[in-house]
Amino acid sequence: MADEASQVLLGSGLTVLSQPLMYVKVLVQVGYEPLPPTLGRNIFGRQVYQLPGLFAYAKHIVKVDGRAGLFKGLAPRLCSSAIGTVVHSRVLQRYQEAEKGELGTSKKEPGSSLEQVLKETSREMVARSAATLITHPFHVITLRCMVQFIGRETKYSGTLSAFTTIYREEGILGFFAGLVPRLLGDILSLWLCNMLAYLINTYALENGVSMTEMKSYSQAVTGFFASMLTYPFVLVSNLMAVNNCGLAGGLLPYAPTYSSWLDCWSQLRKEGNMSRGNSLFFRKVPAGKRYVWDERRFR
């Protein structure tokens, strides 16, 4: 229980610290660009027009809503983090208890390294999926609270009232908008990360004192690589969570009404926007949309 409580506290602290970053990221993912491009230089030193980065975007939010405005949607996100940590921990604990029971009744030989990786990854997949499934309604509310910034709405003003609003307008399925691509992305990312780390540790790195630290870093490197590859699932999931929910950010000109997450994926792919919001620095102007500064310019 002490370990679980410390994990919840640590997760809550990280959630609070990362809230402004996620807030900006979500607004960029939706396609909200209130600031015009500026002339800058890319990583090769060439002059190009770039969209404002994280700090300029956050400064705009503070100018409109004050510093507290950077923490919209924090309450449901904290609930999601705490509940998800508890569920994840309890599921893994059940697996550990079951394994101890099996070891106590049989003299089973330890499996191979690959077998162990497959077993641990499968358990982690179940634990993460259970946590995601249970906390997804809070995730949907978090995203919609953030997207309200675009149209200056107050439809989702509180966590409890948001539950009532979603249930009244969309039914039970409304709480699970965008769940399928989110689950798929999490599962693919987990398996890619763990299997790549296993291959690197087993075949690419030699055994030795100098390689021990390298093996400990391989998990982090492969995790970053896997998250980059599966980012489109995150983007599609977040867009589907706010799509056609009655908020300006889920309607044209920001997003058409998608019939399914596959339709959303197809549209983003045609526009070349599958990585929109993945980077908050050195941002090129995305294609296929009209933005707020365009509307102002033509008025």
Coordinates of C-alpha atoms in Angstrom, one line a residue:
M1 CA 0.0 0.0 0.0
A2 CA 2.9 2.4 0.8
D3 CA 4.5 1.7 -2.6
E4 CA 1.1 2.3 -4.3
A5 CA 0.5 5.5 -2.5
S6 CA 4.0 6.8 -3.4
Q7 CA 3.4 5.9 -7.0
V8 CA 0.1 7.8 -7.0
L9 CA 1.8 10.9 -5.4
L10 CA 4.7 10.7 -7.8
G11 CA 2.4 10.3 -10.8
S12 CA 0.2 13.2 -9.6
G13 CA 3.2 15.5 -9.3
L14 CA 4.4 14.6 -12.8
T15 CA 0.9 15.2 -14.1
V16 CA 0.7 18.7 -12.6
L17 CA 4.2 19.6 -14.0
S18 CA 3.4 18.3 -17.5
Q19 CA -0.1 19.8 -17.7
P20 CA 0.9 23.0 -19.7
L21 CA 2.8 20.8 -22.1
M22 CA -0.1 18.5 -22.7
Y23 CA -2.5 21.4 -23.0
V24 CA -0.6 23.1 -25.8
K25 CA 0.0 19.7 -27.5
V26 CA -3.8 19.0 -27.5
L27 CA -4.7 22.3 -29.0
V28 CA -2.0 21.9 -31.7
Q29 CA -3.3 18.3 -32.4
V30 CA -6.8 19.7 -33.0
G31 CA -5.4 22.2 -35.5
Y32 CA -5.9 25.4 -33.5
E33 CA -3.3 27.9 -34.6
P34 CA -4.2 31.4 -33.3
L35 CA -0.8 32.9 -34.0
P36 CA 0.7 33.6 -37.5
P37 CA 3.9 31.9 -38.7
T38 CA 7.1 33.7 -38.2
L39 CA 10.3 33.6 -40.3
G40 CA 12.9 31.4 -38.6
R41 CA 15.6 28.9 -39.4
N42 CA 15.3 25.1 -39.5
I43 CA 17.9 22.7 -38.2
F44 CA 19.9 23.1 -41.4
G45 CA 20.0 26.9 -41.0
R46 CA 17.7 27.7 -43.9
Q47 CA 15.1 30.5 -43.5
V48 CA 11.6 29.0 -43.4
Y49 CA 8.2 30.1 -42.1
Q50 CA 7.5 28.3 -38.8
L51 CA 4.5 28.1 -36.5
P52 CA 5.1 29.4 -32.9
G53 CA 6.6 26.8 -30.6
L54 CA 5.6 25.7 -27.1
F55 CA 6.6 28.8 -25.2
A56 CA 5.0 31.3 -27.6
Y57 CA 1.8 29.2 -27.6
A58 CA 1.8 29.0 -23.8
K59 CA 2.4 32.7 -23.6
H60 CA -0.7 33.3 -25.7
I61 CA -2.8 31.1 -23.4
V62 CA -1.6 33.0 -20.4
K63 CA -2.4 36.3 -22.1
V64 CA -6.0 35.1 -22.7
D65 CA -6.7 33.1 -19.5
G66 CA -3.9 34.0 -17.1
R67 CA -1.4 31.4 -15.7
A68 CA -4.2 29.3 -14.2
G69 CA -5.5 28.9 -17.8
L70 CA -2.6 26.5 -18.5
F71 CA -4.1 24.0 -16.1
K72 CA -7.5 23.5 -17.6
G73 CA -8.5 19.9 -17.4
L74 CA -6.1 19.1 -14.6
A75 CA -8.7 17.7 -12.2
P76 CA -10.0 14.9 -14.4
R77 CA -6.4 14.2 -15.6
L78 CA -5.4 13.8 -11.9
C79 CA -8.3 11.4 -11.4
S80 CA -7.2 9.4 -14.4
S81 CA -3.6 9.3 -13.3
A82 CA -4.4 8.2 -9.7
I83 CA -7.0 5.6 -10.7
G84 CA -4.9 4.3 -13.6
T85 CA -1.9 3.8 -11.2
V86 CA -4.0 1.9 -8.7
V87 CA -5.6 -0.4 -11.4
H88 CA -2.2 -1.1 -13.1
S89 CA -0.6 -1.9 -9.7
R90 CA -3.4 -4.2 -8.6
V91 CA -3.5 -6.2 -11.9
L92 CA 0.3 -6.8 -11.7
Q93 CA -0.1 -7.7 -8.1
R94 CA -2.6 -10.4 -8.9
Y95 CA -0.3 -11.9 -11.5
Q96 CA 2.5 -11.9 -8.9
E97 CA 0.3 -13.7 -6.4
A98 CA -0.8 -16.2 -8.9
E99 CA 2.8 -16.9 -9.9
K100 CA 3.9 -17.4 -6.3
G101 CA 1.0 -19.9 -5.9
E102 CA 2.2 -21.8 -8.9
L103 CA 5.8 -21.9 -7.7
G104 CA 4.7 -23.1 -4.4
T105 CA 2.9 -26.1 -5.8
S106 CA 5.3 -27.1 -8.6
K107 CA 9.0 -27.3 -9.3
K108 CA 8.8 -25.5 -12.6
E109 CA 12.1 -24.7 -14.3
P110 CA 12.7 -21.0 -15.1
G111 CA 12.0 -20.2 -18.8
S112 CA 14.3 -18.7 -21.4
S113 CA 15.1 -15.0 -21.5
L114 CA 12.7 -14.6 -24.5
E115 CA 10.0 -16.5 -22.7
Q116 CA 10.3 -14.3 -19.7
V117 CA 10.1 -11.1 -21.9
L118 CA 7.0 -12.4 -23.6
K119 CA 5.4 -13.2 -20.2
E120 CA 6.2 -9.9 -18.6
T121 CA 5.1 -7.9 -21.7
S122 CA 1.8 -9.8 -21.9
R123 CA 1.2 -9.0 -18.2
E124 CA 2.1 -5.4 -18.7
M125 CA -0.2 -5.2 -21.7
V126 CA -3.2 -6.5 -19.7
A127 CA -2.4 -4.1 -16.8
R128 CA -2.1 -1.1 -19.1
S129 CA -5.2 -2.0 -21.1
A130 CA -7.2 -2.4 -17.9
A131 CA -6.1 1.0 -16.6
T132 CA -6.7 2.6 -20.0
L133 CA -10.2 1.1 -20.2
I134 CA -11.3 2.3 -16.8
T135 CA -9.8 5.8 -16.9
H136 CA -10.7 6.6 -20.5
P137 CA -13.8 8.6 -19.6
F138 CA -11.6 10.9 -17.5
H139 CA -9.3 11.2 -20.5
V140 CA -12.2 12.2 -22.7
I141 CA -13.3 14.9 -20.2
T142 CA -9.7 16.2 -19.9
L143 CA -9.4 16.7 -23.7
R144 CA -12.8 18.4 -24.0
C145 CA -12.0 20.7 -21.1
M146 CA -8.9 21.8 -22.9
V147 CA -10.5 22.2 -26.3
Q148 CA -13.0 24.6 -24.9
F149 CA -10.3 27.2 -25.1
I150 CA -10.9 27.5 -28.8
G151 CA -14.5 28.5 -28.7
R152 CA -14.4 30.0 -25.2
E153 CA -17.1 27.5 -24.1
T154 CA -18.0 26.4 -20.6
K155 CA -19.9 23.3 -21.5
Y156 CA -17.5 21.0 -19.5
S157 CA -17.0 23.2 -16.4
G158 CA -16.6 20.4 -13.9
T159 CA -15.7 16.7 -13.8
L160 CA -19.1 15.5 -12.4
S161 CA -21.2 17.8 -14.6
A162 CA -19.1 16.6 -17.6
F163 CA -20.1 13.0 -16.9
T164 CA -23.8 14.1 -16.8
T165 CA -23.4 16.1 -20.1
I166 CA -21.7 13.3 -22.0
Y167 CA -24.2 10.6 -20.8
R168 CA -27.2 12.8 -21.7
E169 CA -25.9 13.8 -25.2
E170 CA -24.0 10.7 -26.3
G171 CA -24.9 7.8 -23.9
I172 CA -22.3 5.3 -22.5
L173 CA -20.4 5.2 -25.8
G174 CA -19.5 8.9 -25.5
F175 CA -17.2 8.0 -22.6
F176 CA -15.2 5.8 -24.8
A177 CA -14.7 8.0 -27.8
G178 CA -11.3 7.4 -29.3
L179 CA -10.6 4.3 -27.1
V180 CA -9.8 1.8 -29.9
P181 CA -6.9 3.7 -31.5
R182 CA -5.6 4.6 -28.0
L183 CA -5.5 0.9 -26.9
L184 CA -3.9 -0.1 -30.2
G185 CA -1.3 2.5 -29.9
D186 CA -0.4 1.6 -26.3
I187 CA -0.2 -2.1 -27.1
L188 CA 1.9 -1.7 -30.2
S189 CA 4.2 0.7 -28.4
L190 CA 4.7 -1.7 -25.5
W191 CA 5.5 -4.7 -27.7
L192 CA 7.8 -2.7 -30.0
C193 CA 9.7 -1.2 -27.0
N194 CA 10.2 -4.5 -25.2
M195 CA 11.0 -6.7 -28.2
L196 CA 13.5 -4.1 -29.6
A197 CA 15.1 -3.8 -26.2
Y198 CA 15.4 -7.6 -26.0
L199 CA 17.0 -7.8 -29.4
I200 CA 19.4 -5.0 -28.7
N201 CA 20.4 -6.4 -25.3
T202 CA 20.7 -10.0 -26.6
Y203 CA 22.4 -9.6 -30.0
A204 CA 23.7 -6.0 -30.4
L205 CA 25.4 -5.6 -27.0
E206 CA 28.2 -7.9 -25.8
N207 CA 28.3 -9.1 -22.2
G208 CA 30.6 -7.2 -20.0
V209 CA 30.9 -4.6 -17.3
S210 CA 31.1 -1.7 -19.8
M211 CA 27.9 -2.9 -21.5
T212 CA 25.8 -3.2 -18.4
E213 CA 24.8 0.5 -18.3
M214 CA 24.2 0.5 -22.0
K215 CA 21.6 -2.3 -21.6
S216 CA 19.8 -0.3 -18.9
Y217 CA 19.4 2.6 -21.4
S218 CA 18.2 0.5 -24.2
Q219 CA 14.7 0.4 -22.8
A220 CA 14.4 4.2 -22.7
V221 CA 15.8 4.5 -26.3
T222 CA 13.5 1.9 -27.7
G223 CA 10.6 3.4 -25.8
F224 CA 11.2 6.7 -27.4
F225 CA 11.5 5.1 -30.8
A226 CA 8.3 3.1 -30.3
S227 CA 6.3 6.2 -29.2
M228 CA 7.4 8.0 -32.3
L229 CA 6.2 5.2 -34.6
T230 CA 2.8 4.9 -32.8
Y231 CA 2.2 8.6 -32.4
P232 CA -0.5 8.6 -35.2
F233 CA -2.7 6.4 -32.9
V234 CA -2.4 9.0 -30.1
L235 CA -3.4 11.8 -32.5
V236 CA -6.3 10.0 -34.0
S237 CA -7.5 8.9 -30.5
N238 CA -7.5 12.5 -29.2
L239 CA -9.2 13.9 -32.3
M240 CA -12.0 11.2 -32.0
A241 CA -12.5 12.0 -28.3
V242 CA -13.5 15.6 -29.2
N243 CA -14.9 15.1 -32.7
N244 CA -18.5 16.3 -33.1
C245 CA -19.0 16.8 -29.4
G246 CA -20.6 20.2 -29.7
L247 CA -17.4 22.2 -29.1
A248 CA -15.9 24.5 -31.7
G249 CA -12.7 22.5 -31.6
G250 CA -14.5 19.4 -32.7
L251 CA -16.2 21.0 -35.7
L252 CA -15.1 22.7 -39.0
P253 CA -12.9 24.5 -39.7
Y254 CA -10.8 22.5 -37.3
A255 CA -12.1 19.0 -38.0
P256 CA -14.8 17.5 -40.2
T257 CA -17.2 15.0 -38.7
Y258 CA -15.4 11.7 -38.9
S259 CA -17.5 8.5 -39.3
S260 CA -14.9 6.4 -37.5
W261 CA -11.3 6.5 -36.3
L262 CA -10.3 4.8 -39.6
D263 CA -11.9 7.7 -41.5
C264 CA -10.0 10.2 -39.3
W265 CA -6.8 8.3 -40.0
S266 CA -7.5 8.3 -43.7
Q267 CA -8.2 12.1 -43.8
L268 CA -5.1 13.0 -41.8
R269 CA -2.9 10.8 -44.0
K270 CA -4.3 12.5 -47.2
E271 CA -3.5 15.9 -45.7
G272 CA 0.0 14.8 -44.6
N273 CA -0.9 15.7 -40.9
M274 CA -0.2 12.3 -39.3
S275 CA 2.5 13.8 -37.1
R276 CA 0.7 17.1 -36.2
G277 CA 1.5 18.0 -32.6
N278 CA 4.3 15.5 -32.3
S279 CA 6.9 18.2 -32.1
L280 CA 6.3 21.6 -30.4
F281 CA 9.5 23.1 -31.8
F282 CA 10.6 23.8 -35.4
R283 CA 6.9 23.4 -36.5
K284 CA 6.2 23.7 -40.1
V285 CA 2.8 24.9 -41.3
P286 CA 0.5 21.9 -41.7
A287 CA -1.4 21.4 -45.0
G288 CA -5.0 21.0 -45.8
K289 CA -6.5 23.5 -43.3
R290 CA -7.5 27.1 -42.8
Y291 CA -6.4 28.6 -39.5
V292 CA -7.5 31.4 -37.3
W293 CA -4.9 33.9 -38.7
D294 CA -6.2 33.1 -42.2
E295 CA -9.7 33.9 -41.2
R296 CA -8.6 37.2 -39.7
R297 CA -6.5 38.1 -42.7
F298 CA -9.5 37.7 -45.2
R299 CA -12.0 39.6 -43.1

